[in-house]
Short mmCIF file of C-alpha atoms and ligand atoms in Angstrom, two decimals:
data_model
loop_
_atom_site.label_atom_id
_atom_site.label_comp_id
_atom_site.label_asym_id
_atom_site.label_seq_id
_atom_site.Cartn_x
_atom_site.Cartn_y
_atom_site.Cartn_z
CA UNK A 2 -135.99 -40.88 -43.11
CA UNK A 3 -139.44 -41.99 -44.94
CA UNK A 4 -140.39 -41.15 -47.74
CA UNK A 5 -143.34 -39.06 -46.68
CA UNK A 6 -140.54 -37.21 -44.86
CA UNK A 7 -138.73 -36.35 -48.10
CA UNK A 8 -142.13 -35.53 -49.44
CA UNK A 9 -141.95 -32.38 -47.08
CA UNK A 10 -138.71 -32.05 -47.31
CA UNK A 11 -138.45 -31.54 -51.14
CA UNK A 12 -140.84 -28.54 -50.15
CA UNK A 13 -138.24 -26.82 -48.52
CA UNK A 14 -136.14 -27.56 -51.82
CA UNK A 15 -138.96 -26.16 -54.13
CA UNK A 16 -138.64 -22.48 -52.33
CA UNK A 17 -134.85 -22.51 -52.32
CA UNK A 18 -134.29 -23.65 -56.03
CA UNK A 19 -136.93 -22.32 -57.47
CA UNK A 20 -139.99 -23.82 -59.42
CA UNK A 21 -137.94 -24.42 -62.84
CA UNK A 22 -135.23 -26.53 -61.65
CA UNK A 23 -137.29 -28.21 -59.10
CA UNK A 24 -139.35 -29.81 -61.50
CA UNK A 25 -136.44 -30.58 -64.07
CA UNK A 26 -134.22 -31.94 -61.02
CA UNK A 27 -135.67 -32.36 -57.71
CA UNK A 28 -139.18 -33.77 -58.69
CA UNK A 29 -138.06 -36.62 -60.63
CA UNK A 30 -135.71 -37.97 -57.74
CA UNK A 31 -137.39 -40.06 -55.68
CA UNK A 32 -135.82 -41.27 -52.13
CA UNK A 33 -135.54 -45.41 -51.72
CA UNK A 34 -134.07 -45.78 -48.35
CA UNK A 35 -131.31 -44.86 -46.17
CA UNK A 36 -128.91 -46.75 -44.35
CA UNK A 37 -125.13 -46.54 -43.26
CA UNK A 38 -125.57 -42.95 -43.15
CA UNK A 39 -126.16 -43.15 -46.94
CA UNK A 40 -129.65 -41.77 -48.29
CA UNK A 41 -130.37 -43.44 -51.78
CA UNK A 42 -132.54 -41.82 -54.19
CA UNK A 43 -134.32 -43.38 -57.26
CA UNK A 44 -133.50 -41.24 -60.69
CA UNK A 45 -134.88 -42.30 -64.22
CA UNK A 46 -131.21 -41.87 -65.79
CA UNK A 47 -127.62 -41.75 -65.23
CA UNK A 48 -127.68 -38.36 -66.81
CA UNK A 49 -130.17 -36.69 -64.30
CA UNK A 50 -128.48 -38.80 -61.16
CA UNK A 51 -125.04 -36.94 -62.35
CA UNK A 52 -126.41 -33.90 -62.75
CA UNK A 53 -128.28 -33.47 -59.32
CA UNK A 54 -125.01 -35.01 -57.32
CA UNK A 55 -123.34 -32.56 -59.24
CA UNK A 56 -125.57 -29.84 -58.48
CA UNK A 57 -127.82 -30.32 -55.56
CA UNK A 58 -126.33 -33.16 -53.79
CA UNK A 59 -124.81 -30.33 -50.78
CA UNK A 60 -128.39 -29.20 -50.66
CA UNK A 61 -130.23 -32.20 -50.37
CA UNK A 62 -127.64 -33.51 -47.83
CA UNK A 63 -128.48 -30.26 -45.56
CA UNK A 64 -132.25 -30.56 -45.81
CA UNK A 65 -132.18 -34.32 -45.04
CA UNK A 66 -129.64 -33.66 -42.02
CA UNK A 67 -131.95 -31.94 -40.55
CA UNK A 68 -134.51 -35.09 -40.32
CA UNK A 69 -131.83 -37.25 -39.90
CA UNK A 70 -127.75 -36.21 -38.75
CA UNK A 71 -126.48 -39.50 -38.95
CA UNK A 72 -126.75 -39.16 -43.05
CA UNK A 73 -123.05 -38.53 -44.77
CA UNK A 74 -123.84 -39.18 -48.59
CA UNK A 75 -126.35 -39.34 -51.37
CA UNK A 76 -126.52 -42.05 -53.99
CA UNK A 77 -128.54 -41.80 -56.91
CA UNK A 78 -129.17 -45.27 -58.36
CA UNK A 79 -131.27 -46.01 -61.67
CA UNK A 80 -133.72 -48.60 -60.53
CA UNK A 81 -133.83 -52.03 -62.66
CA UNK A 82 -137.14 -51.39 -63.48
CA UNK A 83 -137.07 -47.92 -65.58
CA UNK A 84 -136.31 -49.40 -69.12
CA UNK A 85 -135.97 -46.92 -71.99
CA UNK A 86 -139.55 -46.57 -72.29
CA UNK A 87 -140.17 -45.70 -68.51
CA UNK A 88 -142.19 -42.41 -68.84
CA UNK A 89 -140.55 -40.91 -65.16
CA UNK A 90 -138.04 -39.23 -67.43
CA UNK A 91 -138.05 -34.90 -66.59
CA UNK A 92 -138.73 -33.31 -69.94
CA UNK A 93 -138.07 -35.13 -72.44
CA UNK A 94 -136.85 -38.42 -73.35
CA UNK A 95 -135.15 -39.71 -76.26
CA UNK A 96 -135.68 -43.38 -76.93
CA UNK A 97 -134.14 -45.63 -79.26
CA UNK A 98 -135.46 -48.00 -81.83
CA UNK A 99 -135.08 -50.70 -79.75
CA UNK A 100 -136.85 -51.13 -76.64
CA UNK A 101 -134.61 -52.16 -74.01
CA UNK A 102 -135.15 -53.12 -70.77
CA UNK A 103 -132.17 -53.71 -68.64
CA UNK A 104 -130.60 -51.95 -66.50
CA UNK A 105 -127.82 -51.43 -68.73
CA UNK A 106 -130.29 -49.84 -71.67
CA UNK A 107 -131.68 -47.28 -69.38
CA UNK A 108 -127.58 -45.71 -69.37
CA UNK A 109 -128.05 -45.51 -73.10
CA UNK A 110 -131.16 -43.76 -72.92
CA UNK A 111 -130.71 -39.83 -74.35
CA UNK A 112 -131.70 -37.63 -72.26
CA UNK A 113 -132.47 -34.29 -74.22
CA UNK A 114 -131.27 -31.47 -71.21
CA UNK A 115 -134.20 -30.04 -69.70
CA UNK A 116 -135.77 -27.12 -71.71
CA UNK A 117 -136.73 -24.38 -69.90
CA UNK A 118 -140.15 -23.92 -70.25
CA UNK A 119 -140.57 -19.67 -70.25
CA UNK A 120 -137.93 -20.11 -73.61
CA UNK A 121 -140.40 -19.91 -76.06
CA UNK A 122 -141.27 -18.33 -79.02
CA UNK A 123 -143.67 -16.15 -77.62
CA UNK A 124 -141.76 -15.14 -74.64
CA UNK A 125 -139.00 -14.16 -77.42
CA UNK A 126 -138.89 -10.50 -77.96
CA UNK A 127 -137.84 -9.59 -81.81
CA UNK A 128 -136.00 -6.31 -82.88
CA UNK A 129 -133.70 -5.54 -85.34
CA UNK A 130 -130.74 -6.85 -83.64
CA UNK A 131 -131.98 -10.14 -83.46
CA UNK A 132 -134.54 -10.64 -86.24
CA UNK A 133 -132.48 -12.90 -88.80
CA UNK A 134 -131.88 -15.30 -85.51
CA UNK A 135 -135.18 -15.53 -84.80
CA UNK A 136 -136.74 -15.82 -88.72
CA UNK A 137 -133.87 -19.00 -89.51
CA UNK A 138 -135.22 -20.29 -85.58
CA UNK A 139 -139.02 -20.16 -87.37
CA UNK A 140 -138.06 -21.60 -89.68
CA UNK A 141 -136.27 -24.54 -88.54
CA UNK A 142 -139.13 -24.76 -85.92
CA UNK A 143 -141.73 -25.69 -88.77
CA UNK A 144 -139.74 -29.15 -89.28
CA UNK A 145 -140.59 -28.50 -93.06
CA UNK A 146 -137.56 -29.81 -95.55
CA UNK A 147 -134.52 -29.35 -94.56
CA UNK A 148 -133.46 -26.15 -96.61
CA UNK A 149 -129.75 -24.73 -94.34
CA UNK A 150 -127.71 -27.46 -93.01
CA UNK A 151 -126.52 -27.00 -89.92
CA UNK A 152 -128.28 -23.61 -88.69
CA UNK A 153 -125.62 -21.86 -86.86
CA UNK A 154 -126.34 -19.05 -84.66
CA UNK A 155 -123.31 -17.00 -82.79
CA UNK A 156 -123.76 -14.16 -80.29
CA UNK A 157 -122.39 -12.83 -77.26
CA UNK A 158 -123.31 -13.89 -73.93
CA UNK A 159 -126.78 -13.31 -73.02
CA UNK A 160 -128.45 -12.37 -75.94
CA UNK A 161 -130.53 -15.19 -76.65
CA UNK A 162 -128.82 -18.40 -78.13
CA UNK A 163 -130.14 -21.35 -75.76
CA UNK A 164 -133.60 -18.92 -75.56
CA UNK A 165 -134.02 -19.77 -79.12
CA UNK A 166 -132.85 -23.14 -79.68
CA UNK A 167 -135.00 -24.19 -76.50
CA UNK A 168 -138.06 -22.74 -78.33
CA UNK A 169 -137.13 -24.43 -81.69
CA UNK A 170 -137.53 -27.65 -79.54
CA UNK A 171 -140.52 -26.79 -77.73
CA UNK A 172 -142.63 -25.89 -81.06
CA UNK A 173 -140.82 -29.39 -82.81
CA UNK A 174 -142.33 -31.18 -79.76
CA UNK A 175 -145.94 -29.24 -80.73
CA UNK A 176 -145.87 -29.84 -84.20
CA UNK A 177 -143.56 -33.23 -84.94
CA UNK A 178 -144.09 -35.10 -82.04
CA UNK A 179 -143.08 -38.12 -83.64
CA UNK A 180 -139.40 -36.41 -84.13
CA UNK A 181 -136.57 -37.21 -82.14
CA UNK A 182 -135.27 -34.16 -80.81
CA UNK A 183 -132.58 -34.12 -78.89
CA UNK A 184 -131.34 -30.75 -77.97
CA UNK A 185 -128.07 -30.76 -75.31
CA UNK A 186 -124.63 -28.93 -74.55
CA UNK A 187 -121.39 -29.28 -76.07
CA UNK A 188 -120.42 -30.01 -72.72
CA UNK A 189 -123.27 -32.19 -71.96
CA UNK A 190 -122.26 -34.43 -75.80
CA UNK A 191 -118.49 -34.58 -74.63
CA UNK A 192 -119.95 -36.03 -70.98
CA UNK A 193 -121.81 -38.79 -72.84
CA UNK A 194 -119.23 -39.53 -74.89
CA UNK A 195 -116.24 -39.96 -72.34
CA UNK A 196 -118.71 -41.77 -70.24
CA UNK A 197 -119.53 -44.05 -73.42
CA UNK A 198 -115.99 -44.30 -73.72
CA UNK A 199 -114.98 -45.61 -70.33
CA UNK A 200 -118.14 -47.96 -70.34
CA UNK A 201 -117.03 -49.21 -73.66
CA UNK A 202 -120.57 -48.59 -75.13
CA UNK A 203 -119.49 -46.55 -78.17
CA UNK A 204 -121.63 -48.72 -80.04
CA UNK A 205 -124.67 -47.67 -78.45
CA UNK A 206 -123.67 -44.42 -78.30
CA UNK A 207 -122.96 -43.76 -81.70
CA UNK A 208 -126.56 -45.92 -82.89
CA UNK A 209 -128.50 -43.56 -80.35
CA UNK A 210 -127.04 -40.43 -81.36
CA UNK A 211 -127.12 -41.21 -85.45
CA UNK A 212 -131.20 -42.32 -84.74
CA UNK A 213 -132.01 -38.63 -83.74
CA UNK A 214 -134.47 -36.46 -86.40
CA UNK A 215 -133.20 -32.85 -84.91
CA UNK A 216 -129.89 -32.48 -83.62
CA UNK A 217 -129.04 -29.02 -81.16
CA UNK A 218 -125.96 -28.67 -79.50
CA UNK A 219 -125.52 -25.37 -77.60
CA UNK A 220 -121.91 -24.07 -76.74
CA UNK A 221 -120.28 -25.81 -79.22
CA UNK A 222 -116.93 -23.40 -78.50
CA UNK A 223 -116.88 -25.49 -75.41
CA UNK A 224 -115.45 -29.13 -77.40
CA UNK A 225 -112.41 -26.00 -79.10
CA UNK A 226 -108.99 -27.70 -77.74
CA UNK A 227 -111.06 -31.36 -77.11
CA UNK A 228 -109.84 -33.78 -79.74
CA UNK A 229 -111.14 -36.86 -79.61
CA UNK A 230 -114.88 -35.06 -78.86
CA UNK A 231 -114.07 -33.18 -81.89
CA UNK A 232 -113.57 -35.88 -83.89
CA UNK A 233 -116.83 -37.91 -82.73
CA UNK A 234 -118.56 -34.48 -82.85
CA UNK A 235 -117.43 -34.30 -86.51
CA UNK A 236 -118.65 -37.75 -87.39
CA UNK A 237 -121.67 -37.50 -85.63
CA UNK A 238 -122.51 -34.05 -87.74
CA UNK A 239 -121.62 -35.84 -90.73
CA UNK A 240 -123.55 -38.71 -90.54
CA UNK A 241 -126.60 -36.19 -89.69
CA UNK A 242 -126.41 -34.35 -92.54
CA UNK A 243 -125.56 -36.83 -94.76
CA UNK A 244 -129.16 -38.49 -94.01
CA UNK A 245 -130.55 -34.90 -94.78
CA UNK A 246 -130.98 -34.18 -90.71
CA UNK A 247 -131.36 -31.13 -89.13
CA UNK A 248 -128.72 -29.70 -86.83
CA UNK A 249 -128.80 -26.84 -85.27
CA UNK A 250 -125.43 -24.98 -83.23
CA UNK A 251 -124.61 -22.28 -81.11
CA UNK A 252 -121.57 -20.55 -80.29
CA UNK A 253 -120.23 -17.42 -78.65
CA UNK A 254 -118.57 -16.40 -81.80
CA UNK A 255 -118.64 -17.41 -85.70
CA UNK A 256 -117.05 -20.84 -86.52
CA UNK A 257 -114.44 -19.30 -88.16
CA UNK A 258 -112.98 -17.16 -85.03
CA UNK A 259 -113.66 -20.31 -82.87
CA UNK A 260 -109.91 -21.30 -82.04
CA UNK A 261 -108.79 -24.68 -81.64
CA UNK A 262 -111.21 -25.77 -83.27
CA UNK A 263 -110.28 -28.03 -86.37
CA UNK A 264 -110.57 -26.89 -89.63
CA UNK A 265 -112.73 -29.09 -91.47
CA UNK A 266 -115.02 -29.12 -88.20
CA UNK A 267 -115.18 -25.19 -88.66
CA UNK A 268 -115.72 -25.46 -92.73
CA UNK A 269 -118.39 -28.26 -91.65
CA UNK A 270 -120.21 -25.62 -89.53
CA UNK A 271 -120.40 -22.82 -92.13
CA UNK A 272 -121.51 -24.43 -94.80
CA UNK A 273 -125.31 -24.31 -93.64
CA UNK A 274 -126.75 -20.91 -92.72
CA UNK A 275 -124.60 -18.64 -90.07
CA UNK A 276 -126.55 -15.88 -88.38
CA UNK A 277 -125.49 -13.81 -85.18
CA UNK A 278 -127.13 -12.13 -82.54
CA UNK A 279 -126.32 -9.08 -82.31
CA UNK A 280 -125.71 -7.07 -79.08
CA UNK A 281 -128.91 -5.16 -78.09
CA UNK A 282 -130.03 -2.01 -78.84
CA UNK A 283 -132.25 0.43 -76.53
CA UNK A 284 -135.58 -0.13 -78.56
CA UNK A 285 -135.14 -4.19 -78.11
CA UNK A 286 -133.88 -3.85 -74.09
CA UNK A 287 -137.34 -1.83 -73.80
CA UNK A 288 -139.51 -3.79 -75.18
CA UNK A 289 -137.80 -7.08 -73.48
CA UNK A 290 -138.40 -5.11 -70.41
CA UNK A 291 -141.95 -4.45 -71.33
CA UNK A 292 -142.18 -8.11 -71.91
CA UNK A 293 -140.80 -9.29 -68.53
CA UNK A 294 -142.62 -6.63 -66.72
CA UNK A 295 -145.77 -8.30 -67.86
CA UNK A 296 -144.44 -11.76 -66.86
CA UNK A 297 -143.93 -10.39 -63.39
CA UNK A 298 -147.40 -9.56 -62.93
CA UNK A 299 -148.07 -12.83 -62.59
CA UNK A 300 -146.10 -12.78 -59.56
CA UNK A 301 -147.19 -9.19 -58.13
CA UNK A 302 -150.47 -8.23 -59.46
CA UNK A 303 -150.12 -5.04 -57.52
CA UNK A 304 -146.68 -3.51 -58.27
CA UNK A 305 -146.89 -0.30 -59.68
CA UNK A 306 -143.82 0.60 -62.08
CA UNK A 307 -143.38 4.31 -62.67
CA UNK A 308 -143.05 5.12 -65.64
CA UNK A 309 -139.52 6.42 -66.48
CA UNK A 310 -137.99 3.23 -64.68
CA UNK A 311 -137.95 0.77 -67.92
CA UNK A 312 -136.57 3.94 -69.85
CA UNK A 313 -134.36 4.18 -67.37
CA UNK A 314 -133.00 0.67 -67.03
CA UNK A 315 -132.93 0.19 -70.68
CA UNK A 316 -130.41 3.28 -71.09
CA UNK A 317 -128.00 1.96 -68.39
CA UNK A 318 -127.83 -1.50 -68.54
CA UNK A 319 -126.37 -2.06 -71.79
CA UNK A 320 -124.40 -5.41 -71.13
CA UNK A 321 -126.15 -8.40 -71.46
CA UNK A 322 -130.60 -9.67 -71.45
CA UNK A 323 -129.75 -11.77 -68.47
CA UNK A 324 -128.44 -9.02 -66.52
CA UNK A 325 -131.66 -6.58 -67.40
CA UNK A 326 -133.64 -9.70 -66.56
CA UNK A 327 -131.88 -10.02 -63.00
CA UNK A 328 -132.21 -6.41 -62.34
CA UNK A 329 -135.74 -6.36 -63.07
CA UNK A 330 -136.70 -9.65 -60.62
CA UNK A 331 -134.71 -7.94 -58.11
CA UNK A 332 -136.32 -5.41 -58.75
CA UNK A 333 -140.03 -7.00 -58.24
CA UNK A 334 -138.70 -8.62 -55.17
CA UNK A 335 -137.04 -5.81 -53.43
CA UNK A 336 -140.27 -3.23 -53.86
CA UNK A 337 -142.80 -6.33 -52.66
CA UNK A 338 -140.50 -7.05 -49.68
CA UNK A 339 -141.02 -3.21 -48.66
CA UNK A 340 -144.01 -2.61 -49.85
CA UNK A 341 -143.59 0.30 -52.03
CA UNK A 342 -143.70 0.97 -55.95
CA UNK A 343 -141.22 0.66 -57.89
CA UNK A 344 -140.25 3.97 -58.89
CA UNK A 345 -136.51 5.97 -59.77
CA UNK A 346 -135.55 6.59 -56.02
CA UNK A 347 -136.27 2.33 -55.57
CA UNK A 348 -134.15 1.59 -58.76
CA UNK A 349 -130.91 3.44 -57.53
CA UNK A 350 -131.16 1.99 -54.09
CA UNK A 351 -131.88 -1.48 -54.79
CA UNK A 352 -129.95 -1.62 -58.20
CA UNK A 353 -127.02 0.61 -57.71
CA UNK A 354 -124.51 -2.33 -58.07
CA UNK A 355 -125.68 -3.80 -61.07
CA UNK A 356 -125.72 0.25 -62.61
CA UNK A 357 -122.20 0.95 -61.39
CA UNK A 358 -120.78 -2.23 -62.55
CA UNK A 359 -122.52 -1.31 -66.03
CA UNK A 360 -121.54 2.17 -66.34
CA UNK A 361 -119.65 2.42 -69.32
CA UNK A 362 -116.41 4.47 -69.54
CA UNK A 363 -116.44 6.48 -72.77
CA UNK A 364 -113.00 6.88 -74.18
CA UNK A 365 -111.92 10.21 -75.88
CA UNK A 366 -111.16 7.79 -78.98
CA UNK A 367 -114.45 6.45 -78.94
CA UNK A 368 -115.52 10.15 -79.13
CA UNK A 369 -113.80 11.43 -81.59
CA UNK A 370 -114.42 7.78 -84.44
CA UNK A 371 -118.08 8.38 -83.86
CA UNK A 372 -118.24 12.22 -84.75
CA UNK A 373 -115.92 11.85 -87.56
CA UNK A 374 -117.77 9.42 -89.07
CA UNK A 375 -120.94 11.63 -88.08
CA UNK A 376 -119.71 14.37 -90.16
CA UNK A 377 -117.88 11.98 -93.10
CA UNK A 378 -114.35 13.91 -92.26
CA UNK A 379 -111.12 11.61 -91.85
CA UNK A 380 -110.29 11.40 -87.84
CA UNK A 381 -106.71 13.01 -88.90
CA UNK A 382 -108.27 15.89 -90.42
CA UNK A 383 -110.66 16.14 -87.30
CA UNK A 384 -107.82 16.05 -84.43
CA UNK A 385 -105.34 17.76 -86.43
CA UNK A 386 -104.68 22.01 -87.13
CA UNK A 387 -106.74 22.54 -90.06
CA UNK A 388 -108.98 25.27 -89.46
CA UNK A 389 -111.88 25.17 -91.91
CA UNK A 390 -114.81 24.94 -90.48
CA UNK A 391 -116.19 21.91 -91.93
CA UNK A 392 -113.24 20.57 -89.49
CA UNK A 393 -113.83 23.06 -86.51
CA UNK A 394 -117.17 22.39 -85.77
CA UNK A 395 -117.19 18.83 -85.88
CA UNK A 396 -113.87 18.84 -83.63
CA UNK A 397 -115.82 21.29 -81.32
CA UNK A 398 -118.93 18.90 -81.01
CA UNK A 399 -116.31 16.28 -80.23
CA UNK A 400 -114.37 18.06 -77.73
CA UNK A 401 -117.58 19.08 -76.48
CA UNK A 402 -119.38 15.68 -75.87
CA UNK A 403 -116.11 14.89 -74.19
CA UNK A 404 -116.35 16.95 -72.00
CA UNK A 405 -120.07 16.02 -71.06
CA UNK A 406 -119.39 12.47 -71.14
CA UNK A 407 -116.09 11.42 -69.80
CA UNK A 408 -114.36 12.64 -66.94
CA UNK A 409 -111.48 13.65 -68.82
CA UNK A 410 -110.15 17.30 -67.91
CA UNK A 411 -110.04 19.98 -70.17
CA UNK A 412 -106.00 20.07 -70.59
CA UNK A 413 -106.27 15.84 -71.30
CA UNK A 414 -109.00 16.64 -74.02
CA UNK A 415 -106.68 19.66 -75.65
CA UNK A 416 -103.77 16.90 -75.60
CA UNK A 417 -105.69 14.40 -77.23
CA UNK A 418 -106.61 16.70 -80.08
CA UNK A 419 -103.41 17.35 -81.31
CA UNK A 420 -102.11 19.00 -78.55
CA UNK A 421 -104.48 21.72 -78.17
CA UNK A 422 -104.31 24.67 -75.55
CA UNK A 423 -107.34 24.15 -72.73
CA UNK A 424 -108.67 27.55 -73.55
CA UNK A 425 -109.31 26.44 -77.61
CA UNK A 426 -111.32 23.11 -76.02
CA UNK A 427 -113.18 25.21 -73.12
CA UNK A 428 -113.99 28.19 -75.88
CA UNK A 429 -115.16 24.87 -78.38
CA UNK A 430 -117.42 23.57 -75.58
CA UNK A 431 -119.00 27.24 -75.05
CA UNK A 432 -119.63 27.59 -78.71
CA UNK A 433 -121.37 24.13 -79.05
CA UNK A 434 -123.59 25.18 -75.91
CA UNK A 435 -124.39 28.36 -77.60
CA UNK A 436 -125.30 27.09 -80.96
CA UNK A 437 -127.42 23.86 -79.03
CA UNK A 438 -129.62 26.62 -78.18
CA UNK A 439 -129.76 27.89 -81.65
CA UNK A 440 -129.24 25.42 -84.18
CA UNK A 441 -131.65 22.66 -84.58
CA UNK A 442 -129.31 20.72 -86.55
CA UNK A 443 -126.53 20.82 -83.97
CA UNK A 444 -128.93 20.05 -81.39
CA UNK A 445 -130.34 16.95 -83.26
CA UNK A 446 -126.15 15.94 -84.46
CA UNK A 447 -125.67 15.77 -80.61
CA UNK A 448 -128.49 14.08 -79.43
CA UNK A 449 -127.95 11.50 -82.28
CA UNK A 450 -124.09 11.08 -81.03
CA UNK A 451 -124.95 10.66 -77.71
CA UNK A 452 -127.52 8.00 -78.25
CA UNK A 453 -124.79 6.16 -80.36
CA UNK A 454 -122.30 6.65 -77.54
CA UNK A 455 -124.51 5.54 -74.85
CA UNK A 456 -125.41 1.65 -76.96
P1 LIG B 1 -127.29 -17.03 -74.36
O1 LIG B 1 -127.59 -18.49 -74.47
O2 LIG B 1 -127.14 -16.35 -75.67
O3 LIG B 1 -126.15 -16.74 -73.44
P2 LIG B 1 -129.89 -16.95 -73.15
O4 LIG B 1 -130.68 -17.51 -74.27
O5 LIG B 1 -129.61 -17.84 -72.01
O6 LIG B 1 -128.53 -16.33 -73.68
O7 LIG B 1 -130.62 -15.61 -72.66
C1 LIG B 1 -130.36 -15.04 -71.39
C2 LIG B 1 -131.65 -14.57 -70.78
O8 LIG B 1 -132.15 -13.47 -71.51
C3 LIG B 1 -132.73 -15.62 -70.82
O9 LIG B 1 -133.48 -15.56 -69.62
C4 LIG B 1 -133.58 -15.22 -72.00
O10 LIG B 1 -134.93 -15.58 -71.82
C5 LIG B 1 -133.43 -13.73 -72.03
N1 LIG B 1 -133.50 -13.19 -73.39
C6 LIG B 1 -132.49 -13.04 -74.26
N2 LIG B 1 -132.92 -12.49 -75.40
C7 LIG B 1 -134.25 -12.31 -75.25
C8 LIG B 1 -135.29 -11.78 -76.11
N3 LIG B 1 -135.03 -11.33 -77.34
N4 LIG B 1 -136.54 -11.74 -75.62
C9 LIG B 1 -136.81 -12.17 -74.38
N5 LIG B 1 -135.91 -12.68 -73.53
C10 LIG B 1 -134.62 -12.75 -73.97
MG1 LIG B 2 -126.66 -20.13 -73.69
#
């Protein structure tokens, strides 16, 4: 092995990893030597050294293999010289007050997790489920006074969180370049602090973390259940805002329904400004479509995309952005590798997994909430025998849309509204067809109900 060899080598890497972690992980690494069948690599921290063993050690063993069998194991080994101002750092690097130079100091170093550089604010597509997230990220993202201590944002998987706080840091970085921003995982803090722990550099690790302008800590459900990284979490937070710095948090849920997590850590974490993300509707799945469609051009100036497809996607794939972002690469992929546009008949083949998997059963129940509260009538009055009709109709639109949308037979549907015969459902179902054709109203009450269904 040379090191012009791992220069071609790290090629190979580059197409299998992809662009974005190559440069956060791969480029930065730089082989030293091999011998003993061990191949030793060069890495600016501790942190990053971890983190590609962890990660890409397998994969970098099989490409070098391939040069050179005899190798059995990786090291990665922070070289003497890289001090804590050392600028071969990936993204960002945090570096305390005092310069340092040992070996030692360059462990101490903070190393802000790489931020993904397509999270930014522009690339962030606003709708009404998510615009309170994204005004409080703004806002933050100025570095003006601190006005909400911490900024809190909660959401489901997918929707956004590490999106946003990754742009918060990339527009500090613009504006307030002389801020320390340090933006990591909950997991990544409780890694650095069990390491400072066993090194017996609490110290250090306390002084480093207390010395930051802009605090971000992503995940923070993951430290529920972790005492002790609790507890230096909590101190850590306090000692922020007590010197009036900003932190900013994300979660899967709001503090309060985060369990095992300590009480005066979950009091700490509302008392700033708590905003969720919430799941997405069609409009904001369209236009993040839209958004990524235009990305992909980048890629494949040629692909056609029929229209209908987005539309399409945006209906069915409900669950989570990352998922509608996956389908639509695949997507981009699949109709470049075969040469054809992408159009409805490409969509089913090449996504039918992802749609089945995301098909979402309608429940009866489901059904019959939605058109009570449609028509303002109590769900008793609505399943049981009253007969007026401003309870018939609304329980024949129900029985009706179950029909259409679930696979339930008509005898199940009669059972589940209060017992009723399988003629008084199928009769129910004929009258709502006949009165779709007719009535405007009903037409427009259906269409609503099924779009609400369908979120
Ligand atoms: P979370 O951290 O909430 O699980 P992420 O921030 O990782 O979710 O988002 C998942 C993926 O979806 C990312 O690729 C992100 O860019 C994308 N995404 C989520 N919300 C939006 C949005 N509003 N506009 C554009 N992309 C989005
Ligand atoms: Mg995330």
């Amino acid at each position: 092995m040379t090191k012009e060899k791992w220069g071609q080598l790290r090629q190979r890497l580059l197409k299998t990893v992809g662009q974005n972690n190559y440069t956060n992980w791969i480029e930065p690494i730089e082989f030293r030597a091999a011998n003993d069948g061990i191949a030793t690599f060069d890495v600016p921290t501790t942190f990053l050294g971890n983190y590609v063993s962890q990660n890409y050690a397998d994969l970098i063993l099989h490409e070098l293999k391939t040069e050179d069998p005899s190798l059995q194991r990786l090291r990665f080994a922070v070289p003497a010289h890289v001090g804590a101002g050392a600028e071969a750092a990936p993204a960002a690097e945090q570096r305390p007050e005092a310069p340092r130079t040992s070996k030692q100091a360059a462990n101490n170093v903070l190393t802000t997790a790489p931020l993904d550089k397509r999270f930014t604010f522009d690339t962030f597509v606003v709708g009404k489920p998510n615009e309170l997230a994204h005004a409080a990220a703004r806002r933050v993202a100025e570095g003006g006074p601190v006005t909400f201590n911490p900024l809190f944002l909660y959401g489901g998987v997918g929707l956004g969180k590490t999106h946003l706080m990754h742009a918060i840091a990339h527009e500090l970085r613009e504006r307030r370049p002389e801020m320390n921003v340090l933006y990591l995982s909950a997991e990544q803090f409780m890694y650095r602090f069990v390491q400072a722990l066993r090194d017996r550099k609490m110290m250090d690790f306390k002084e480093i973390f207390r010395s930051v302008d802009v605090l971000m800590v992503d995940d923070v459900q993951f430290i529920a259940g972790k005492d002790s990284t609790q507890e230096e979490f909590f101190h850590t937070f306090n000692a922020l805002v007590d010197q009036n710095k900003q932190i900013i948090i994300s979660a899967d849920r709001a503090p309060g329904e985060i369990k095992d997590l300590e009480d005066r850590v979950k009091s700490r974490l509302q008392c700033g400004l708590v905003v969720d993300l919430h799941p997405t509707d069609y409009e904001l799945r369209l236009g993040i479509l839209q958004s990524k469609v235009e990305q992909q051009r980048v890629n494949y100036p040629d692909l056609e995309v029929e229209t209908g497809v987005l539309e399409f996607l945006a209906h069915r794939i409900s669950t989570n952005v990352r998922v509608l972002e996956g389908a639509l690469t695949r997507l981009f992929a699949f109709a470049s590798l075969v040469g054809r546009e992408i159009n409805m008949e490409l969509t089913q083949d090449c996504l039918s997994d992802v749609l089945r998997a995301s098909e979402r059963k309608i429940t009866v129940e489901e059904i019959q909430r939605k058109v009570s509260d449609h028509y303002n009538i109590r769900l008793s009055d609505m399943i049981g025998p009253k007969r007026l009709r401003s309870y018939a109709r609304p329980r024949q639109v129900a029985m009706y849309l179950c029909k259409k949308m679930t696979s339930r037979s008509l005898p199940e549907i009669g059972r589940r509204f209060g017992g009723r015969d399988h003629t008084t459902v199928m009769h129910g179902v004929k009258r709502i067809e006949e009165l779709k054709a007719q009535d405007g109203q009903i037409a427009e009450d259906l269409e609503l109900l099924r779009r609400a269904l369908e979120e």
